[in-house]
Tab-separated table of C-alpha atoms in Angstrom:
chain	number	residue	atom	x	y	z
O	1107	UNK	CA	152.273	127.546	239.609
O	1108	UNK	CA	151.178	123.776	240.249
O	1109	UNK	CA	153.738	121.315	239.890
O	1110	UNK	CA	153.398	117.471	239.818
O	1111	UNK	CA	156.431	115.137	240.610
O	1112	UNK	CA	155.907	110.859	239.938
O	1113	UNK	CA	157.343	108.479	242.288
O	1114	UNK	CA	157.940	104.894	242.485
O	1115	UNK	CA	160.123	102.025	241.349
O	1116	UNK	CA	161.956	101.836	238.021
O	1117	UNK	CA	161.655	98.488	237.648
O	1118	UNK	CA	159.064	95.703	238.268
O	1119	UNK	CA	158.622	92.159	237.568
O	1120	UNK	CA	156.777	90.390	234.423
O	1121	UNK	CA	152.616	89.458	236.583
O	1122	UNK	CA	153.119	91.807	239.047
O	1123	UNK	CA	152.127	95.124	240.451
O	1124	UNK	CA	153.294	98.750	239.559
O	1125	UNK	CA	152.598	101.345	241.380
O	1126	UNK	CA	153.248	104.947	241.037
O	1127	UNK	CA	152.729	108.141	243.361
O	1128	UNK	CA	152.188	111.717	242.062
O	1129	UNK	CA	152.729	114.586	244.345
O	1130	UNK	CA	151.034	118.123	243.674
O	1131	UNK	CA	153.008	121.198	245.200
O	1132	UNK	CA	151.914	124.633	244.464
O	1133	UNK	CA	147.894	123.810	244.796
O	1134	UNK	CA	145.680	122.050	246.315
O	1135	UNK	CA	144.954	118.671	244.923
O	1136	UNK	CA	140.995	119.147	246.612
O	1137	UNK	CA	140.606	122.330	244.501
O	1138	UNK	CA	137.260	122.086	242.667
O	1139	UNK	CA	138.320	123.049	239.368
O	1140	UNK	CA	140.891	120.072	238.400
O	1141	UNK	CA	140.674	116.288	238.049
O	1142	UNK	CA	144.187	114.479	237.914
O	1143	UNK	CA	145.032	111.993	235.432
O	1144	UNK	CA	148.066	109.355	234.632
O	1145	UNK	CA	149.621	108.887	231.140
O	1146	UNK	CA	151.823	106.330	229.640
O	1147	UNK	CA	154.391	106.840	226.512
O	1148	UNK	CA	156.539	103.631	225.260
O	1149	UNK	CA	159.626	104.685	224.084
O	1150	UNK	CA	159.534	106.014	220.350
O	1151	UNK	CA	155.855	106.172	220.421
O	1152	UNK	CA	152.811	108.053	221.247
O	1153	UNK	CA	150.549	109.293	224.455
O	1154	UNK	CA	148.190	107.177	225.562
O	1155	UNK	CA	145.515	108.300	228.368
O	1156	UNK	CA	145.217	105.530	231.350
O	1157	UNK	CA	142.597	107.286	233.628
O	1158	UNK	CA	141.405	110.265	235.950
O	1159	UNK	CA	140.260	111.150	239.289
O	1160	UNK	CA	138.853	113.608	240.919
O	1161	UNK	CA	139.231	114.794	244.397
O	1162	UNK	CA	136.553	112.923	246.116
O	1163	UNK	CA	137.702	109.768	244.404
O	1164	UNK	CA	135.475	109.212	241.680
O	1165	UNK	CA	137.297	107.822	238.207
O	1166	UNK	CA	137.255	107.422	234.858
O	1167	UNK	CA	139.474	104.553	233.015
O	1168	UNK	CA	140.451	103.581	229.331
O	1169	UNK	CA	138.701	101.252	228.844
O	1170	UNK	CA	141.924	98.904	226.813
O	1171	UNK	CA	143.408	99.073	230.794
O	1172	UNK	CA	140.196	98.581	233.123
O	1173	UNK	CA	140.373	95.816	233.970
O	1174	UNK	CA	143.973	96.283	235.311
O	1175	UNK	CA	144.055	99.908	236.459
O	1176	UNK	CA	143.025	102.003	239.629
O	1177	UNK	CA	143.960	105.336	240.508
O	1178	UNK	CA	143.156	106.373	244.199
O	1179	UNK	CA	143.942	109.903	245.929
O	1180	UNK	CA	145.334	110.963	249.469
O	1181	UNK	CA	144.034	114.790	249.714
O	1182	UNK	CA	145.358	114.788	253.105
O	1183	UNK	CA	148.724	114.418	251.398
O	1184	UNK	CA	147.936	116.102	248.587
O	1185	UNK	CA	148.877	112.988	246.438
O	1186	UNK	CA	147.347	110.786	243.846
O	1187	UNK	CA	148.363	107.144	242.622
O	1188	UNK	CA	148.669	104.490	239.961
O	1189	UNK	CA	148.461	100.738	240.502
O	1190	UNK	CA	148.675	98.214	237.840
O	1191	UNK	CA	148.544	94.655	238.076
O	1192	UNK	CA	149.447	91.719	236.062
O	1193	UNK	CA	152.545	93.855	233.973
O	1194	UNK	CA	153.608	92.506	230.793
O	1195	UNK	CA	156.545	93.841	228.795
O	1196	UNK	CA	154.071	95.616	226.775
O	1197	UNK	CA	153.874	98.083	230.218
O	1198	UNK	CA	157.006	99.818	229.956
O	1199	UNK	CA	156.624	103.024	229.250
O	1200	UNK	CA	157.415	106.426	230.515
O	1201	UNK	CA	154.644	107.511	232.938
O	1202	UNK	CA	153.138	111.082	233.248
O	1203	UNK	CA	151.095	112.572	236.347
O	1204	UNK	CA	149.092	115.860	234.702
O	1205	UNK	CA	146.422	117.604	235.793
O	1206	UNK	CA	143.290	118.069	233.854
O	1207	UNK	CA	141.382	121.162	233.112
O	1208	UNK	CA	137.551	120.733	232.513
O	1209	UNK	CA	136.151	122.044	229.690
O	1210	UNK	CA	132.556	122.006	229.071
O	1211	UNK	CA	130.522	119.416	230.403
O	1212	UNK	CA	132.936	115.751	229.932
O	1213	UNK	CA	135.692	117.129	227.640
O	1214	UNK	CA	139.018	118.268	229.348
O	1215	UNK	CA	142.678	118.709	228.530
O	1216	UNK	CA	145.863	118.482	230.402
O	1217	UNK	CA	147.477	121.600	231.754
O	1218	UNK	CA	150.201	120.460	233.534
O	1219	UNK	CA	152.283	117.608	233.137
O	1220	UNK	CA	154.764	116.152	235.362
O	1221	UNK	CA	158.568	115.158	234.084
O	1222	UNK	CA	157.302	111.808	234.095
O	1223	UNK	CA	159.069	108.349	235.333
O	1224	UNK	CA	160.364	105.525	233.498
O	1225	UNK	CA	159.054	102.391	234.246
O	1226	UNK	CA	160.363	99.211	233.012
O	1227	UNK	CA	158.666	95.646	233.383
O	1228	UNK	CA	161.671	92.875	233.201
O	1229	UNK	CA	162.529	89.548	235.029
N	48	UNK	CA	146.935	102.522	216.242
N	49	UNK	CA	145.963	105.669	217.635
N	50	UNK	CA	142.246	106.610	217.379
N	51	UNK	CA	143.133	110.300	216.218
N	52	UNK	CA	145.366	110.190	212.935
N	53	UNK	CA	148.195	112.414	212.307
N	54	UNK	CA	151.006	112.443	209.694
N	55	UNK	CA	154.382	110.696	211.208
N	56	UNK	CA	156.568	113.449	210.279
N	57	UNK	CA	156.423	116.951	208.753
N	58	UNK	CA	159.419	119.494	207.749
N	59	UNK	CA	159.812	122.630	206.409
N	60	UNK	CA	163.131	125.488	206.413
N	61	UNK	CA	162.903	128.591	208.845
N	62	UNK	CA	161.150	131.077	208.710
N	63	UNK	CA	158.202	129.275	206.392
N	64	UNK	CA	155.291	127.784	207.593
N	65	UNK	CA	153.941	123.714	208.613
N	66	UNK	CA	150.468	122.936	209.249
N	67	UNK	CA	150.237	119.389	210.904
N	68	UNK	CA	146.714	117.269	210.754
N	69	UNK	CA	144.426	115.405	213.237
N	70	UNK	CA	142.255	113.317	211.730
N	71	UNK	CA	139.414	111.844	213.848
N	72	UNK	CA	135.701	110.122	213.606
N	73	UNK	CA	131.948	110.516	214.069
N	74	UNK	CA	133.138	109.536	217.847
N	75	UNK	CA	135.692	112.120	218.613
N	76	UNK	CA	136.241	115.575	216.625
N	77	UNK	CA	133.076	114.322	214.351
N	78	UNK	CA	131.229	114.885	217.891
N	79	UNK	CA	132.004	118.235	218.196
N	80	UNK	CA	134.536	117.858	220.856
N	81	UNK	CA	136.890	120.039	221.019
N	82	UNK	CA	140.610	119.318	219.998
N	83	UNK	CA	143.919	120.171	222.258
N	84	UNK	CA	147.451	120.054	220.881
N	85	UNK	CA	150.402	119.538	223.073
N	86	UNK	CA	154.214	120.206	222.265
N	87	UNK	CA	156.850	117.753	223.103
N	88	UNK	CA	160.220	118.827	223.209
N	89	UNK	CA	163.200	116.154	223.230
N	90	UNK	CA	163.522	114.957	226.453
N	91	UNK	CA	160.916	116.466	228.149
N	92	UNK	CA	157.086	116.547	228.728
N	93	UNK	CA	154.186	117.662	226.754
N	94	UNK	CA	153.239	120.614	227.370
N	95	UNK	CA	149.753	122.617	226.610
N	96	UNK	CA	149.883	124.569	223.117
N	97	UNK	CA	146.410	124.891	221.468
N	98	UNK	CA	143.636	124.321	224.009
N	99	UNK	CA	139.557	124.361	222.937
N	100	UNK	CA	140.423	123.871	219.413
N	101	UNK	CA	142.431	127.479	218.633
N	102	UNK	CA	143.003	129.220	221.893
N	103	UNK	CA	146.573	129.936	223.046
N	104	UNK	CA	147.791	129.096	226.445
N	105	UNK	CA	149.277	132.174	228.145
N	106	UNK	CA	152.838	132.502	227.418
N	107	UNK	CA	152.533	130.458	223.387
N	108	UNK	CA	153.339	132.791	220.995
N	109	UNK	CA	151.217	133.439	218.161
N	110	UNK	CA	153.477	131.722	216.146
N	111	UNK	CA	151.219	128.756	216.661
N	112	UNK	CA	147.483	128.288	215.796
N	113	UNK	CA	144.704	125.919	215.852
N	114	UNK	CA	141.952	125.084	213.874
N	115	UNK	CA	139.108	122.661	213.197
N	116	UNK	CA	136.311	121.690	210.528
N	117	UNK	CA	133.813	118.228	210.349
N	118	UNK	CA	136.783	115.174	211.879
N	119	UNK	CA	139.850	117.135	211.092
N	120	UNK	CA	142.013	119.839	213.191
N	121	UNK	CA	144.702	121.288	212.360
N	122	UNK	CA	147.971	123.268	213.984
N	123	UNK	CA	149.888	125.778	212.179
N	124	UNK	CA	152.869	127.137	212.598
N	125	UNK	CA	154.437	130.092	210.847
N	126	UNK	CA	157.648	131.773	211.225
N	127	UNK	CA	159.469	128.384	212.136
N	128	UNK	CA	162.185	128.323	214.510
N	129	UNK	CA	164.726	126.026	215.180
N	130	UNK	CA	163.187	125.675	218.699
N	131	UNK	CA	160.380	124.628	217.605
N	132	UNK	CA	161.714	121.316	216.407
N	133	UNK	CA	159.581	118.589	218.637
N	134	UNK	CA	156.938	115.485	218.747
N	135	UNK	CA	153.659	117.653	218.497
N	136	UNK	CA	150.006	115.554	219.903
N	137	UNK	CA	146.527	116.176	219.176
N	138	UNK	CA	144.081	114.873	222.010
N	139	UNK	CA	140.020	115.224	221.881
N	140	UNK	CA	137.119	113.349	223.871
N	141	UNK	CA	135.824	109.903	222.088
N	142	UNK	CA	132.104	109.037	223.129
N	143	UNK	CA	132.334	105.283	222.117
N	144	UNK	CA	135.662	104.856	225.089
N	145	UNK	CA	133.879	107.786	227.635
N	146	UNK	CA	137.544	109.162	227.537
N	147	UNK	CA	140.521	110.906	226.169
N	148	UNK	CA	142.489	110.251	223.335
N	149	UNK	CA	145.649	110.842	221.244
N	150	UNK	CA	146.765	111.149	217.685
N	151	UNK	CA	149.762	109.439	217.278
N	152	UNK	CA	152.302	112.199	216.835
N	153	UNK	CA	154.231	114.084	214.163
N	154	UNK	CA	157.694	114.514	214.478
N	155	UNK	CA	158.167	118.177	213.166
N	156	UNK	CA	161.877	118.820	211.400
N	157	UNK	CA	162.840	122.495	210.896
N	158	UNK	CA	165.377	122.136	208.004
């Protein structure tokens, strides 16, 4: 049974960078099958996808968050991550890891979620 | 605004039956994608309910089913439970943003 735990600091600064880790135990981050992905929920409100990436390192990215978002992996460590730059209040959220199950040729839902990580942007 | 529409809040006593709607576009369910639901459970994470439109997950009772016709899905749930009170998410693929998205969630009250 995969699990996926987030990392990182719980509180960052109004222009600069977050950054978030998500470790995979239980499977192998490399296995063909799975891409990995990062999702955000504000408190009180809905899901909303940031991006994916697959084990050799090719991504996907909504495209509201582009311009701000990348999402690398470390297969030797069996790890993926989240930076964002240039946080605004409008950033804190609660932050999933989950890994995403292909299905058919570009759709794909998410299997397994991490307990997610509360990120808040503040001075 | 979410891209995938679905009512804020739905109720209903135990024991009776809720169906909960996930309205999309010509870019999303319109396609032909497919539509997921997740269930969110205070205080925790999402987790998978109704994959591919109306399949079950291994270990979701069949208590819960999907379905799906033109924009629209649907998730059903009979025989309500007071465990089964939660924040419950439709999710499909949109052509027009090459990526996933979610319906903004429907806060399901068992009376």
């Amino acid at each position: 049974q995969v699990q996926l735990q987030e990392s990182g600091p719980g509180l960052v600064k109004p222009s600069q960078t977050l950054s978030l880790t998500c470790t995979v135990s239980g499977g192998s981050i490399s296995s063909g099958t799975y891409y990995w992905s990062w999702i955000r929920q504000p408190a009180g409100r809905g899901l909303e996808w940031i991006g994916r990436i697959y084990a050799s390192g090719s991504t996907n990215y909504n495209p509201s968050l582009k311009s701000r978002v990348t999402i690398s992996v470390d297969t030797s460590k069996n790890r993926f991550s989240l930076t964002l730059s240039s946080v605004t209040a409008a950033d804190t959220a609660l932050y999933y890891c989950a890994r995403v199950k292909m299905f058919g040729v570009i759709e794909y839902y998410f299997d397994s979620w991490g307990q997610g990580t509360l990120v808040a942007v503040s001075s | 605004q979410s891209v995938l529409t679905q009512p804020p809040s739905v109720s209903a006593a135990p024991g009776q039956r809720v169906t909960i709607s996930c309205t999309g576009s010509s870019s999303n369910i319109g396609a032909r994608y497919d539509v997921h639901w997740y269930q969110q459970l205070p205080g925790t994470a999402p987790k998978l309910l109704i994959y591919g439109n109306s399949n079950r997950p291994s270990g979701v009772p069949d208590r819960f089913s999907g379905s799906k016709s033109g924009s629209s899905a649907s998730l059903a749930i009979t025989g309500l439970q007071a465990e089964d009170e939660a924040d419950y998410y439709c999710q499909s693929y949109d052509r027009s943003l090459s990526g996933s998205v979610f319906g903004g969630g429907t806060k399901l009250t068992v009376l």
